[in-house]
Amino acid sequence: MPASGVSAAAIAARLSAVGLPTRVEERAGFTSVEAELPESLSTESWREVLDVVAEADRFGLHATSLNGRTLWAVVRKAVPTAGDAGGPSHQR
């Protein structure tokens, strides 16, 4: 398993410990973790969740009225080059 997979598995394990169901998927350039968020989450759990996803390269929250809320985190398989460090919206 690549290092990104190990990091993503650790993130998923910590999110599961908070009580969130998680999914881990290997992609070409990254490993992703998704967790379904319940309607209510305690303040302590939110703090733990934010501490966990801060370890990822990128993370966010996808919320819809149809599917609820899904937290996502991405761990890259390769270190970005200096030109890629700002992400897709970065302008040189």
Short mmCIF file of N, CA, C and O in Angstrom, two decimals:
data_model
loop_
_atom_site.label_atom_id
_atom_site.label_comp_id
_atom_site.label_asym_id
_atom_site.label_seq_id
_atom_site.Cartn_x
_atom_site.Cartn_y
_atom_site.Cartn_z
N MET A 1 0.86 -1.18 0.00
CA MET A 1 0.00 0.00 0.00
C MET A 1 0.90 1.24 0.00
O MET A 1 1.84 1.33 0.78
N PRO A 2 0.63 2.19 -0.89
CA PRO A 2 1.42 3.42 -0.92
C PRO A 2 1.24 4.22 0.37
O PRO A 2 0.28 4.04 1.11
N ALA A 3 2.20 5.12 0.60
CA ALA A 3 2.14 5.96 1.81
C ALA A 3 0.83 6.72 1.91
O ALA A 3 0.28 6.90 3.01
N SER A 4 0.29 7.16 0.77
CA SER A 4 -0.98 7.88 0.81
C SER A 4 -2.10 6.98 1.32
O SER A 4 -2.99 7.42 2.04
N GLY A 5 -2.04 5.70 0.97
CA GLY A 5 -3.04 4.75 1.44
C GLY A 5 -2.95 4.53 2.93
O GLY A 5 -3.96 4.41 3.62
N VAL A 6 -1.73 4.50 3.45
CA VAL A 6 -1.53 4.34 4.89
C VAL A 6 -2.07 5.57 5.62
O VAL A 6 -2.78 5.44 6.63
N SER A 7 -1.74 6.76 5.13
CA SER A 7 -2.25 8.00 5.74
C SER A 7 -3.76 8.07 5.67
O SER A 7 -4.43 8.43 6.65
N ALA A 8 -4.32 7.72 4.53
CA ALA A 8 -5.78 7.75 4.37
C ALA A 8 -6.44 6.73 5.29
O ALA A 8 -7.49 7.01 5.88
N ALA A 9 -5.84 5.56 5.43
CA ALA A 9 -6.38 4.53 6.33
C ALA A 9 -6.37 5.02 7.77
O ALA A 9 -7.32 4.77 8.53
N ALA A 10 -5.31 5.75 8.15
CA ALA A 10 -5.24 6.30 9.51
C ALA A 10 -6.32 7.36 9.72
O ALA A 10 -6.96 7.41 10.78
N ILE A 11 -6.54 8.19 8.72
CA ILE A 11 -7.60 9.21 8.79
C ILE A 11 -8.96 8.52 8.93
O ILE A 11 -9.78 8.88 9.77
N ALA A 12 -9.19 7.50 8.09
CA ALA A 12 -10.46 6.78 8.13
C ALA A 12 -10.67 6.11 9.49
O ALA A 12 -11.78 6.13 10.03
N ALA A 13 -9.62 5.54 10.06
CA ALA A 13 -9.74 4.88 11.36
C ALA A 13 -10.10 5.88 12.45
O ALA A 13 -10.95 5.59 13.31
N ARG A 14 -9.49 7.05 12.41
CA ARG A 14 -9.81 8.07 13.42
C ARG A 14 -11.22 8.60 13.25
O ARG A 14 -11.91 8.85 14.24
N LEU A 15 -11.68 8.76 12.01
CA LEU A 15 -13.06 9.20 11.78
C LEU A 15 -14.04 8.12 12.24
O LEU A 15 -15.09 8.43 12.81
N SER A 16 -13.70 6.87 12.00
CA SER A 16 -14.54 5.77 12.46
C SER A 16 -14.61 5.74 13.99
O SER A 16 -15.67 5.45 14.55
N ALA A 17 -13.50 6.06 14.64
CA ALA A 17 -13.47 6.09 16.11
C ALA A 17 -14.41 7.16 16.67
O ALA A 17 -14.94 7.02 17.78
N VAL A 18 -14.66 8.22 15.88
CA VAL A 18 -15.60 9.27 16.28
C VAL A 18 -17.04 8.79 16.04
O VAL A 18 -17.99 9.38 16.54
N GLY A 19 -17.19 7.69 15.29
CA GLY A 19 -18.51 7.14 15.02
C GLY A 19 -19.04 7.43 13.63
O GLY A 19 -20.22 7.25 13.36
N LEU A 20 -18.15 7.87 12.73
CA LEU A 20 -18.56 8.18 11.36
C LEU A 20 -18.28 7.01 10.43
O LEU A 20 -17.16 6.49 10.41
N PRO A 21 -19.27 6.57 9.63
CA PRO A 21 -19.00 5.54 8.63
C PRO A 21 -18.12 6.13 7.52
O PRO A 21 -18.37 7.23 7.05
N THR A 22 -17.06 5.41 7.14
CA THR A 22 -16.10 5.94 6.17
C THR A 22 -15.93 5.01 4.98
O THR A 22 -16.21 3.82 5.06
N ARG A 23 -15.42 5.59 3.88
CA ARG A 23 -15.03 4.85 2.69
C ARG A 23 -13.64 5.36 2.28
O ARG A 23 -13.39 6.56 2.31
N VAL A 24 -12.78 4.45 1.85
CA VAL A 24 -11.46 4.80 1.35
C VAL A 24 -11.35 4.28 -0.07
O VAL A 24 -11.69 3.13 -0.34
N GLU A 25 -10.91 5.14 -1.00
CA GLU A 25 -10.76 4.73 -2.40
C GLU A 25 -9.40 5.16 -2.93
O GLU A 25 -8.99 6.30 -2.73
N GLU A 26 -8.74 4.23 -3.59
CA GLU A 26 -7.47 4.52 -4.27
C GLU A 26 -7.78 5.08 -5.65
O GLU A 26 -8.58 4.50 -6.39
N ARG A 27 -7.16 6.19 -5.99
CA ARG A 27 -7.30 6.80 -7.31
C ARG A 27 -5.92 6.87 -7.94
O ARG A 27 -4.92 6.55 -7.32
N ALA A 28 -5.83 7.37 -9.16
CA ALA A 28 -4.55 7.43 -9.87
C ALA A 28 -3.52 8.28 -9.13
O ALA A 28 -2.40 7.87 -8.93
N GLY A 29 -3.90 9.48 -8.71
CA GLY A 29 -2.93 10.38 -8.09
C GLY A 29 -3.13 10.64 -6.61
O GLY A 29 -2.38 11.37 -5.99
N PHE A 30 -4.15 10.00 -6.03
CA PHE A 30 -4.44 10.26 -4.62
C PHE A 30 -5.28 9.14 -4.02
O PHE A 30 -5.80 8.29 -4.74
N THR A 31 -5.38 9.16 -2.71
CA THR A 31 -6.29 8.27 -1.98
C THR A 31 -7.32 9.16 -1.31
O THR A 31 -6.97 10.17 -0.70
N SER A 32 -8.60 8.81 -1.45
CA SER A 32 -9.65 9.63 -0.87
C SER A 32 -10.33 8.91 0.29
O SER A 32 -10.40 7.69 0.32
N VAL A 33 -10.81 9.73 1.22
CA VAL A 33 -11.59 9.24 2.36
C VAL A 33 -12.88 10.04 2.38
O VAL A 33 -12.85 11.27 2.25
N GLU A 34 -14.00 9.36 2.51
CA GLU A 34 -15.29 10.03 2.65
C GLU A 34 -15.97 9.51 3.90
O GLU A 34 -15.84 8.32 4.24
N ALA A 35 -16.67 10.41 4.60
CA ALA A 35 -17.41 10.03 5.80
C ALA A 35 -18.76 10.73 5.79
O ALA A 35 -18.84 11.92 5.49
N GLU A 36 -19.80 9.96 6.09
CA GLU A 36 -21.14 10.53 6.18
C GLU A 36 -21.28 11.20 7.55
O GLU A 36 -20.96 10.60 8.57
N LEU A 37 -21.76 12.45 7.55
CA LEU A 37 -21.94 13.18 8.80
C LEU A 37 -23.40 13.14 9.23
O LEU A 37 -24.30 13.36 8.42
N PRO A 38 -23.65 12.89 10.51
CA PRO A 38 -25.03 12.90 11.00
C PRO A 38 -25.55 14.34 11.08
O PRO A 38 -24.79 15.30 10.97
N GLU A 39 -26.86 14.47 11.28
CA GLU A 39 -27.48 15.79 11.39
C GLU A 39 -26.86 16.61 12.53
O GLU A 39 -26.67 17.80 12.40
N SER A 40 -26.60 15.96 13.64
CA SER A 40 -25.98 16.69 14.76
C SER A 40 -24.72 15.96 15.18
O SER A 40 -24.64 14.73 15.15
N LEU A 41 -23.73 16.74 15.54
CA LEU A 41 -22.44 16.22 15.98
C LEU A 41 -21.99 17.10 17.13
O LEU A 41 -22.07 18.33 17.04
N SER A 42 -21.53 16.51 18.21
CA SER A 42 -21.13 17.30 19.37
C SER A 42 -19.93 18.20 19.03
O SER A 42 -19.18 17.93 18.09
N THR A 43 -19.76 19.22 19.82
CA THR A 43 -18.63 20.14 19.63
C THR A 43 -17.31 19.39 19.72
O THR A 43 -16.40 19.62 18.92
N GLU A 44 -17.20 18.48 20.68
CA GLU A 44 -15.97 17.71 20.84
C GLU A 44 -15.70 16.84 19.61
O GLU A 44 -14.56 16.74 19.16
N SER A 45 -16.75 16.24 19.07
CA SER A 45 -16.59 15.41 17.88
C SER A 45 -16.18 16.25 16.67
O SER A 45 -15.33 15.84 15.88
N TRP A 46 -16.78 17.45 16.51
CA TRP A 46 -16.38 18.34 15.42
C TRP A 46 -14.92 18.70 15.53
O TRP A 46 -14.19 18.72 14.53
N ARG A 47 -14.45 18.99 16.74
CA ARG A 47 -13.03 19.33 16.93
C ARG A 47 -12.14 18.17 16.51
O ARG A 47 -11.12 18.36 15.85
N GLU A 48 -12.51 16.97 16.92
CA GLU A 48 -11.73 15.79 16.55
C GLU A 48 -11.75 15.58 15.04
O GLU A 48 -10.71 15.33 14.43
N VAL A 49 -12.91 15.72 14.42
CA VAL A 49 -13.03 15.56 12.97
C VAL A 49 -12.13 16.57 12.25
O VAL A 49 -11.41 16.21 11.31
N LEU A 50 -12.15 17.81 12.68
CA LEU A 50 -11.31 18.83 12.04
C LEU A 50 -9.83 18.57 12.26
O LEU A 50 -9.02 18.78 11.36
N ASP A 51 -9.46 18.09 13.45
CA ASP A 51 -8.06 17.72 13.70
C ASP A 51 -7.63 16.59 12.76
O ASP A 51 -6.51 16.58 12.25
N VAL A 52 -8.52 15.63 12.55
CA VAL A 52 -8.21 14.49 11.68
C VAL A 52 -8.02 14.92 10.24
O VAL A 52 -7.01 14.60 9.61
N VAL A 53 -8.98 15.64 9.68
CA VAL A 53 -8.89 16.00 8.25
C VAL A 53 -7.79 17.02 7.99
O VAL A 53 -7.33 17.14 6.85
N ALA A 54 -7.33 17.72 9.01
CA ALA A 54 -6.22 18.66 8.83
C ALA A 54 -4.94 17.92 8.42
O ALA A 54 -4.02 18.53 7.87
N GLU A 55 -4.89 16.62 8.63
CA GLU A 55 -3.73 15.82 8.24
C GLU A 55 -3.72 15.51 6.74
O GLU A 55 -2.71 15.10 6.20
N ALA A 56 -4.84 15.70 6.07
CA ALA A 56 -4.95 15.43 4.64
C ALA A 56 -4.37 16.60 3.84
O ALA A 56 -4.15 17.70 4.37
N ASP A 57 -4.13 16.36 2.56
CA ASP A 57 -3.65 17.43 1.68
C ASP A 57 -4.76 18.41 1.34
O ASP A 57 -4.52 19.60 1.19
N ARG A 58 -5.99 17.89 1.22
CA ARG A 58 -7.16 18.73 0.95
C ARG A 58 -8.35 18.08 1.64
O ARG A 58 -8.41 16.86 1.77
N PHE A 59 -9.32 18.90 2.03
CA PHE A 59 -10.55 18.34 2.59
C PHE A 59 -11.68 19.33 2.39
O PHE A 59 -11.46 20.50 2.09
N GLY A 60 -12.90 18.84 2.52
CA GLY A 60 -14.06 19.70 2.36
C GLY A 60 -15.31 18.99 2.80
O GLY A 60 -15.29 17.87 3.29
N LEU A 61 -16.42 19.68 2.61
CA LEU A 61 -17.73 19.16 3.00
C LEU A 61 -18.68 19.34 1.83
O LEU A 61 -18.79 20.43 1.28
N HIS A 62 -19.33 18.26 1.45
CA HIS A 62 -20.32 18.30 0.38
C HIS A 62 -21.68 18.08 1.03
O HIS A 62 -21.92 17.05 1.67
N ALA A 63 -22.56 19.08 0.92
CA ALA A 63 -23.88 18.98 1.55
C ALA A 63 -24.97 19.22 0.52
O ALA A 63 -24.90 20.17 -0.25
N THR A 64 -25.96 18.32 0.52
CA THR A 64 -27.12 18.49 -0.35
C THR A 64 -28.37 18.14 0.44
O THR A 64 -28.31 17.41 1.43
N SER A 65 -29.49 18.65 -0.02
CA SER A 65 -30.75 18.32 0.64
C SER A 65 -31.17 16.88 0.36
O SER A 65 -31.92 16.27 1.12
N LEU A 66 -30.65 16.30 -0.71
CA LEU A 66 -31.01 14.92 -1.07
C LEU A 66 -30.15 13.88 -0.38
O LEU A 66 -30.65 12.85 0.06
N ASN A 67 -28.85 14.12 -0.31
CA ASN A 67 -27.92 13.10 0.18
C ASN A 67 -27.30 13.40 1.53
O ASN A 67 -26.44 12.66 1.98
N GLY A 68 -27.68 14.47 2.18
CA GLY A 68 -27.09 14.78 3.48
C GLY A 68 -25.72 15.42 3.35
O GLY A 68 -25.43 16.11 2.37
N ARG A 69 -24.87 15.15 4.33
CA ARG A 69 -23.54 15.77 4.35
C ARG A 69 -22.45 14.71 4.30
O ARG A 69 -22.47 13.75 5.06
N THR A 70 -21.49 14.92 3.39
CA THR A 70 -20.36 14.02 3.24
C THR A 70 -19.08 14.82 3.40
O THR A 70 -18.84 15.79 2.68
N LEU A 71 -18.27 14.42 4.35
CA LEU A 71 -16.95 15.01 4.56
C LEU A 71 -15.98 14.25 3.68
O LEU A 71 -16.06 13.02 3.59
N TRP A 72 -15.09 14.95 2.99
CA TRP A 72 -14.11 14.27 2.16
C TRP A 72 -12.71 14.79 2.47
O TRP A 72 -12.53 15.93 2.90
N ALA A 73 -11.73 13.91 2.29
CA ALA A 73 -10.32 14.27 2.48
C ALA A 73 -9.51 13.53 1.42
O ALA A 73 -9.85 12.42 1.03
N VAL A 74 -8.44 14.17 0.96
CA VAL A 74 -7.59 13.61 -0.09
C VAL A 74 -6.15 13.63 0.38
O VAL A 74 -5.67 14.65 0.90
N VAL A 75 -5.46 12.51 0.16
CA VAL A 75 -4.02 12.42 0.42
C VAL A 75 -3.35 12.11 -0.91
O VAL A 75 -3.64 11.09 -1.54
N ARG A 76 -2.48 13.02 -1.36
CA ARG A 76 -1.80 12.84 -2.65
C ARG A 76 -0.79 11.71 -2.59
O ARG A 76 -0.15 11.50 -1.57
N LYS A 77 -0.61 11.03 -3.73
CA LYS A 77 0.39 9.97 -3.82
C LYS A 77 1.78 10.52 -4.09
O LYS A 77 2.77 9.89 -3.75
N ALA A 78 1.86 11.67 -4.73
CA ALA A 78 3.16 12.28 -5.04
C ALA A 78 3.19 13.69 -4.46
O ALA A 78 2.17 14.36 -4.37
N VAL A 79 4.38 14.12 -4.09
CA VAL A 79 4.55 15.48 -3.59
C VAL A 79 4.40 16.44 -4.75
O VAL A 79 4.99 16.22 -5.82
N PRO A 80 3.58 17.51 -4.62
CA PRO A 80 3.41 18.43 -5.75
C PRO A 80 4.71 19.18 -6.06
O PRO A 80 5.51 19.44 -5.17
N THR A 81 4.88 19.51 -7.32
CA THR A 81 6.04 20.32 -7.71
C THR A 81 5.75 21.77 -7.32
O THR A 81 4.62 22.14 -7.02
N ALA A 82 6.78 22.60 -7.35
CA ALA A 82 6.62 24.00 -6.95
C ALA A 82 5.53 24.70 -7.77
O ALA A 82 4.78 25.51 -7.25
N GLY A 83 5.39 24.35 -9.03
CA GLY A 83 4.38 24.98 -9.88
C GLY A 83 2.96 24.55 -9.54
O GLY A 83 2.01 25.25 -9.83
N ASP A 84 2.81 23.40 -8.88
CA ASP A 84 1.49 22.87 -8.53
C ASP A 84 1.08 23.20 -7.09
O ASP A 84 -0.03 22.88 -6.69
N ALA A 85 1.96 23.78 -6.33
CA ALA A 85 1.72 23.95 -4.91
C ALA A 85 0.49 24.79 -4.59
O ALA A 85 -0.15 24.58 -3.57
N GLY A 86 0.12 25.72 -5.45
CA GLY A 86 -1.03 26.57 -5.17
C GLY A 86 -2.35 25.94 -5.55
O GLY A 86 -3.39 26.51 -5.28
N GLY A 87 -2.33 24.78 -6.17
CA GLY A 87 -3.57 24.15 -6.56
C GLY A 87 -4.05 24.69 -7.90
O GLY A 87 -3.42 25.54 -8.52
N PRO A 88 -5.20 24.22 -8.35
CA PRO A 88 -5.69 24.58 -9.68
C PRO A 88 -6.05 26.05 -9.83
O PRO A 88 -6.04 26.58 -10.92
N SER A 89 -6.36 26.74 -8.73
CA SER A 89 -6.74 28.14 -8.85
C SER A 89 -5.55 29.09 -8.70
O SER A 89 -5.69 30.29 -8.81
N HIS A 90 -4.38 28.54 -8.43
CA HIS A 90 -3.18 29.36 -8.23
C HIS A 90 -2.76 30.00 -9.56
O HIS A 90 -2.68 29.32 -10.57
N GLN A 91 -2.49 31.30 -9.53
CA GLN A 91 -2.02 32.00 -10.73
C GLN A 91 -0.58 32.40 -10.53
O GLN A 91 -0.21 32.89 -9.48
N ARG A 92 0.21 32.23 -11.57
CA ARG A 92 1.63 32.60 -11.48
C ARG A 92 1.84 34.01 -11.95
O ARG A 92 1.19 34.57 -12.68
#
